[in-house]
Coordinates of C-alpha atoms and ligand atoms in Angstrom, one line a residue:
X995 CA 23.2 -7.1 -2.6
X996 CA 21.4 -7.6 0.6
X997 CA 17.8 -6.8 0.5
X998 CA 16.5 -9.2 3.0
X999 CA 12.9 -9.2 4.2
X1000 CA 11.9 -11.5 7.0
X1001 CA 8.5 -13.3 7.2
X1002 CA 6.4 -11.2 9.5
X1003 CA 4.4 -12.6 12.4
X1004 CA 0.7 -13.5 12.3
X1005 CA -1.1 -12.0 15.3
X1006 CA -4.3 -13.3 16.6
X1007 CA -7.1 -10.9 17.0
X1008 CA -10.1 -11.8 19.1
X1009 CA -13.2 -10.9 17.2
X1010 CA -16.3 -12.1 19.1
X1011 CA -18.8 -13.6 16.6
X1012 CA -21.4 -16.4 16.5
X1013 CA -19.8 -18.2 13.6
X1014 CA -16.5 -19.4 15.1
X1015 CA -14.5 -17.3 12.7
X1016 CA -10.9 -16.7 13.5
X1017 CA -8.9 -13.7 12.6
X1018 CA -5.1 -13.2 12.3
X1019 CA -3.3 -10.1 11.2
X1020 CA -0.1 -10.4 9.3
X1021 CA 2.1 -7.8 10.6
X1022 CA 3.7 -6.5 7.5
X1023 CA 3.5 -3.0 9.1
X1024 CA 6.3 -4.1 11.4
X1025 CA 8.6 -5.2 8.7
X1026 CA 10.8 -2.1 9.0
X1027 CA 11.0 0.9 11.4
X1028 CA 10.7 3.6 8.5
X1029 CA 9.3 1.8 5.5
X1030 CA 6.5 -0.5 6.5
X1031 CA 4.5 -2.8 4.5
X1032 CA 4.0 -3.6 0.9
X1033 CA 5.8 -0.8 -0.7
X1034 CA 9.1 -2.3 0.6
X1035 CA 8.2 -5.7 -0.9
X1036 CA 7.4 -4.1 -4.2
X1037 CA 10.7 -2.5 -4.4
X1038 CA 12.9 -5.5 -3.6
X1039 CA 13.4 -6.9 -7.0
X1040 CA 13.1 -3.6 -8.7
X1041 CA 16.1 -2.4 -6.7
X1042 CA 17.9 -5.5 -7.5
X1043 CA 17.2 -5.2 -11.2
X1044 CA 18.2 -1.6 -11.3
X1045 CA 21.4 -2.4 -9.8
X1046 CA 22.1 -5.3 -12.3
X1047 CA 21.3 -3.0 -15.1
X1048 CA 23.7 -0.4 -13.9
X1049 CA 21.2 2.3 -13.2
X1050 CA 22.3 5.0 -10.7
X1051 CA 18.9 6.8 -10.5
X1052 CA 15.4 5.8 -9.6
X1053 CA 12.5 7.9 -10.6
X1054 CA 9.0 7.7 -9.6
X1055 CA 5.6 9.4 -9.1
X1056 CA 3.3 10.1 -6.1
X1057 CA 1.1 12.5 -4.2
X1058 CA 1.7 14.5 -1.1
X1059 CA 1.4 11.6 1.4
X1060 CA 2.6 8.8 -0.8
X1061 CA 3.8 5.7 1.0
X1062 CA 5.6 4.8 -2.2
X1063 CA 7.5 8.1 -2.3
X1064 CA 8.7 7.5 1.2
X1065 CA 9.9 4.0 0.5
X1066 CA 11.6 4.7 -2.8
X1067 CA 13.5 7.6 -1.2
X1068 CA 14.5 5.4 1.8
X1069 CA 15.5 2.4 -0.5
X1070 CA 17.6 4.9 -2.6
X1071 CA 19.6 6.1 0.4
X1072 CA 20.1 2.5 1.6
X1073 CA 21.1 1.1 -1.7
X1074 CA 23.0 4.0 -3.1
X1075 CA 20.8 5.4 -5.8
X1076 CA 19.9 9.1 -6.6
X1077 CA 16.1 9.4 -6.3
X1078 CA 13.8 11.8 -8.0
X1079 CA 10.2 12.0 -7.0
X1080 CA 7.7 13.6 -9.5
X1081 CA 5.1 15.1 -7.1
X1082 CA 1.5 15.9 -7.9
X1083 CA 0.7 19.4 -7.1
X1084 CA 2.9 22.5 -7.6
X1085 CA 1.7 24.1 -4.4
X1086 CA 3.7 21.5 -2.4
X1087 CA 7.0 23.1 -3.7
X1088 CA 6.9 25.6 -0.8
X1089 CA 5.6 23.1 1.8
X1090 CA 8.2 20.3 2.0
X1091 CA 9.0 21.2 5.7
X1092 CA 5.4 20.9 6.7
X1093 CA 4.7 17.7 4.9
X1094 CA 6.0 14.6 6.9
X1095 CA 6.3 12.4 3.7
X1096 CA 8.1 14.8 1.7
X1097 CA 10.5 16.1 4.4
X1098 CA 11.3 12.4 5.2
X1099 CA 12.1 11.7 1.5
X1100 CA 14.1 14.9 1.3
X1101 CA 16.1 13.8 4.3
X1102 CA 16.9 10.5 2.4
X1103 CA 18.2 12.7 -0.4
X1104 CA 15.1 12.6 -2.8
X1105 CA 15.0 15.4 -5.3
X1106 CA 11.5 16.6 -6.4
X1107 CA 9.9 17.7 -9.5
X1108 CA 6.6 19.4 -8.7
X1109 CA 3.9 19.2 -11.5
X1110 CA 0.5 20.5 -11.8
X1111 CA -2.4 18.0 -11.5
X1112 CA -2.9 18.4 -15.2
X1113 CA 0.7 17.4 -16.2
X1114 CA 0.6 14.7 -13.5
X1115 CA -2.4 13.0 -15.4
X1116 CA -0.1 12.5 -18.4
X1117 CA 2.8 11.2 -16.3
X1118 CA 3.3 7.9 -18.1
X1119 CA 2.9 9.4 -21.5
X1120 CA 5.9 9.1 -23.9
X1121 CA 6.4 13.0 -24.2
X1122 CA 6.4 13.5 -20.5
X1123 CA 9.0 10.7 -20.0
X1124 CA 11.1 12.0 -22.7
X1125 CA 11.1 15.5 -21.1
X1126 CA 12.1 13.9 -17.9
X1127 CA 14.9 11.8 -19.5
X1128 CA 16.1 14.8 -21.1
X1129 CA 16.6 16.6 -17.9
X1130 CA 17.7 13.7 -15.7
X1131 CA 19.4 11.5 -18.3
X1132 CA 19.2 7.8 -17.5
X1133 CA 16.9 6.6 -14.8
X1134 CA 15.2 3.4 -13.7
X1135 CA 11.4 4.1 -13.8
X1136 CA 9.1 2.9 -11.1
X1137 CA 5.5 3.4 -11.9
X1138 CA 3.0 5.2 -9.5
X1139 CA 2.3 2.9 -6.6
X1140 CA 5.3 0.8 -7.6
X1141 CA 3.3 -1.9 -9.4
X1142 CA 5.0 -3.9 -12.2
X1143 CA 6.0 -7.6 -12.7
X1144 CA 9.0 -7.4 -10.4
X1145 CA 6.8 -5.7 -7.6
X1146 CA 4.3 -8.6 -7.8
X1147 CA 7.2 -10.9 -7.5
X1148 CA 8.2 -9.2 -4.2
X1149 CA 4.6 -9.6 -2.9
X1150 CA 4.6 -13.2 -3.6
X1151 CA 7.0 -13.5 -0.6
X1152 CA 4.4 -12.2 1.8
X1153 CA 2.6 -15.4 2.2
X1154 CA 4.8 -18.3 3.5
X1155 CA 4.5 -22.1 4.2
X1156 CA 2.9 -21.3 7.6
X1157 CA 0.0 -19.7 6.1
X1158 CA -1.4 -22.6 4.0
X1159 CA -4.1 -23.4 6.7
X1160 CA -5.9 -20.2 6.2
X1161 CA -9.3 -20.3 4.2
X1162 CA -9.1 -16.6 3.4
X1163 CA -6.5 -14.1 2.8
X1164 CA -7.6 -10.4 2.7
X1165 CA -5.7 -7.4 1.4
X1166 CA -6.4 -3.7 0.8
X1167 CA -6.1 -2.8 -2.9
X1168 CA -4.8 0.2 -4.6
X1169 CA -3.2 -0.5 -8.0
X1170 CA -3.5 -4.3 -7.6
X1171 CA 0.1 -5.3 -7.3
X1172 CA 0.0 -6.6 -3.8
X1173 CA -3.0 -8.7 -4.3
X1174 CA -1.6 -10.1 -7.4
X1175 CA 1.4 -11.4 -5.5
X1176 CA -0.9 -12.9 -2.7
X1177 CA -2.9 -14.6 -5.4
X1178 CA 0.1 -16.1 -7.1
X1179 CA 1.5 -17.5 -3.9
X1180 CA -1.9 -18.6 -2.4
X1181 CA -3.1 -22.2 -2.6
X1182 CA -6.0 -22.6 -5.1
X1183 CA -8.2 -23.9 -2.3
X1184 CA -7.7 -20.6 -0.5
X1185 CA -9.8 -17.5 -1.3
X1186 CA -8.2 -14.1 -1.7
X1187 CA -10.3 -11.1 -1.1
X1188 CA -9.3 -7.6 -2.2
X1189 CA -10.8 -4.5 -0.6
X1190 CA -10.2 -1.6 -3.1
X1191 CA -9.6 1.8 -1.6
X1192 CA -10.9 3.5 -4.5
X1193 CA -13.8 3.5 -6.9
X1194 CA -13.6 2.2 -10.4
X1195 CA -13.7 -1.0 -12.3
X1196 CA -10.2 -0.9 -14.0
X1197 CA -8.9 -3.2 -11.1
X1198 CA -10.4 -6.4 -12.3
X1199 CA -8.5 -6.3 -15.6
X1200 CA -5.2 -5.0 -14.0
X1201 CA -5.1 -7.8 -11.5
X1202 CA -6.0 -10.4 -14.1
X1203 CA -2.8 -9.3 -16.0
X1204 CA -0.6 -10.4 -13.0
X1205 CA -2.5 -13.1 -11.4
X1206 CA -2.0 -16.8 -12.2
X1207 CA -5.1 -18.1 -10.8
X1208 CA -8.9 -17.2 -10.3
X1209 CA -9.4 -17.9 -6.7
X1210 CA -10.0 -14.2 -5.9
X1211 CA -12.7 -11.5 -5.9
X1212 CA -13.0 -7.9 -5.0
X1213 CA -15.3 -6.6 -2.2
X1214 CA -16.4 -3.2 -3.6
X1215 CA -18.5 -2.0 -0.8
X1216 CA -16.0 -0.5 1.6
X1217 CA -14.2 2.3 -0.3
X1218 CA -16.2 5.0 1.8
X1219 CA -16.8 7.3 -1.3
X1220 CA -13.3 6.9 -2.8
X1221 CA -9.6 7.3 -2.4
X1222 CA -8.7 8.9 1.0
X1223 CA -12.5 9.7 1.6
X1224 CA -13.4 9.0 5.1
X1225 CA -16.3 9.4 7.7
X1226 CA -16.8 9.5 11.4
X1227 CA -17.8 5.8 11.7
X1228 CA -14.4 4.8 10.1
X1229 CA -12.4 7.2 12.4
X1230 CA -14.1 5.7 15.4
X1231 CA -13.5 2.2 14.2
X1232 CA -9.9 2.7 13.6
X1233 CA -9.4 4.3 17.1
X1234 CA -11.4 1.5 18.7
X1235 CA -9.3 -1.1 16.9
X1236 CA -6.1 0.5 18.3
X1237 CA -7.6 0.5 21.8
X1238 CA -8.6 -3.1 21.6
X1239 CA -5.8 -4.8 19.7
X1240 CA -2.9 -2.2 20.0
X1241 CA -2.4 -2.1 16.0
X1242 CA -2.7 1.2 14.2
X1243 CA -4.5 1.1 10.9
X1244 CA -4.3 3.8 8.2
X1245 CA -7.5 5.6 7.0
X1246 CA -6.7 5.1 3.3
X1247 CA -6.2 1.3 3.0
X1248 CA -6.1 -0.9 6.0
X1249 CA -8.7 0.8 8.0
X1250 CA -11.3 0.5 5.3
X1251 CA -10.5 -3.2 4.7
X1252 CA -10.6 -4.1 8.4
X1253 CA -13.9 -2.2 8.8
X1254 CA -15.2 -4.3 5.8
X1255 CA -14.0 -7.7 7.3
X1256 CA -15.6 -6.9 10.7
X1257 CA -18.9 -6.0 8.9
X1258 CA -18.8 -9.0 6.8
X1259 CA -18.1 -11.3 9.7
X1260 CA -21.0 -9.8 11.6
X1261 CA -23.3 -10.3 8.6
X1262 CA -22.3 -14.0 8.4
X1263 CA -20.4 -13.7 5.0
X1264 CA -17.8 -16.2 6.0
X1265 CA -18.5 -19.9 6.5
X1266 CA -18.5 -21.2 10.1
X1267 CA -15.1 -21.8 11.5
X1268 CA -13.3 -19.9 8.7
X1269 CA -9.8 -18.9 9.4
X1270 CA -9.0 -15.4 7.9
X1271 CA -5.5 -14.0 7.5
X1272 CA -5.5 -10.2 7.1
X1273 CA -2.5 -8.6 5.6
X1274 CA -1.6 -5.3 7.2
X1275 CA 0.1 -3.6 4.4
X1276 CA 1.3 -0.6 6.6
X1277 CA 0.6 2.9 5.4
X1278 CA 1.5 5.0 8.4
X1279 CA 2.0 8.1 6.2
X1280 CA -1.7 8.2 5.7
X1281 CA -2.5 8.9 9.3
X1282 CA -0.4 12.1 9.6
X1283 CA -1.8 13.5 6.4
X1284 CA -5.4 12.7 7.2
X1285 CA -5.2 14.1 10.7
X1286 CA -4.2 17.6 9.1
X1287 CA -7.4 17.4 7.0
X1288 CA -9.5 16.3 9.9
X1289 CA -8.2 19.0 12.2
X1290 CA -9.2 21.6 9.7
X1291 CA -12.6 20.2 9.4
X1292 CA -12.9 20.0 13.3
X1293 CA -13.5 16.2 13.2
X1294 CA -12.1 13.7 15.7
X1295 CA -8.5 12.7 14.9
X1296 CA -6.9 9.2 14.4
X1297 CA -5.3 8.5 17.7
Ligands
LIG2546 C1 -0.1 1.2 -1.5 C2 -0.8 0.5 -0.4 C3 -1.8 -0.5 -0.8 C4 -2.2 -0.9 -2.2 O1 -1.2 -1.6 -2.8 P1 -1.3 -2.1 -4.4 O2 -0.3 -3.0 -4.6 O3 -1.2 -0.7 -5.1 O4 -2.7 -2.5 -4.5 C5 -2.4 -1.2 0.3 N1 -2.1 -0.7 1.6 C6 -1.2 0.2 1.9 C7 -0.9 0.6 3.3 C8 -0.5 0.9 0.9 O5 0.3 1.8 1.3

């Protein structure tokens, strides 16, 4: 099966600073016209595995604007799997058309199972999975956010031989699969910095399960209050960044990370002449969803 993902380009970004720090953005967001960034990497070996094992269906979980749901739906269409998305929030059942992520997934042929927030919390429990198996028979299960051993293996391919001269590799962090892959393929003299998009201290442990070295740390100061929480300063930053560099950042992951990196550069966190590689993990779904919320609040939109 052909599931080929090319190396993406490292684009230099000019960030005026007194320390001679240089910044490059790895354009994983440009990896594919519909499915950008790390979710596609995370699917690669899972799709291959599911095919090899003879599965015909993929089942996974996600919220209303999940990049992972969109990626699974598209990969299913491309590689000839039925796809089932278990979606958090029963109220979305009647809103598929209005929701860009769900309508995209539906156009790829994904079927949805809408569940209450309460039921969704127990999504990985045996009884919930047994009920799903009863209904849908045999399926290949992809966890929420797509992180498992094969996903980490896919993310090990983000870095390549041309990246060994960077001193720092930075990534946004959700479930920790992407940063684990980056750690595994980094050199031990490189430092891998993760910027969690949500609060909580479970990540340290989750990443340690997958990571093969200790050359990493998490920067916990830029979650902006939690997952998908946002303020005007962040919106302004994302819009200015787009104007200056012609690169869109999403408000859930990459915007917060980049804000953090700019702030750390300004504060002199990085040693003089550091070369930093920032992974742009994609995440365009987040912009449309966030703008809906911002419009309701009468806040400035992400351009
Ligand atoms: C899902 C996602 C992440 C988080 O990836 P994990 O492997 O779950 O840590 C980061 N950036 C973007 C744009 C994402 O969509």
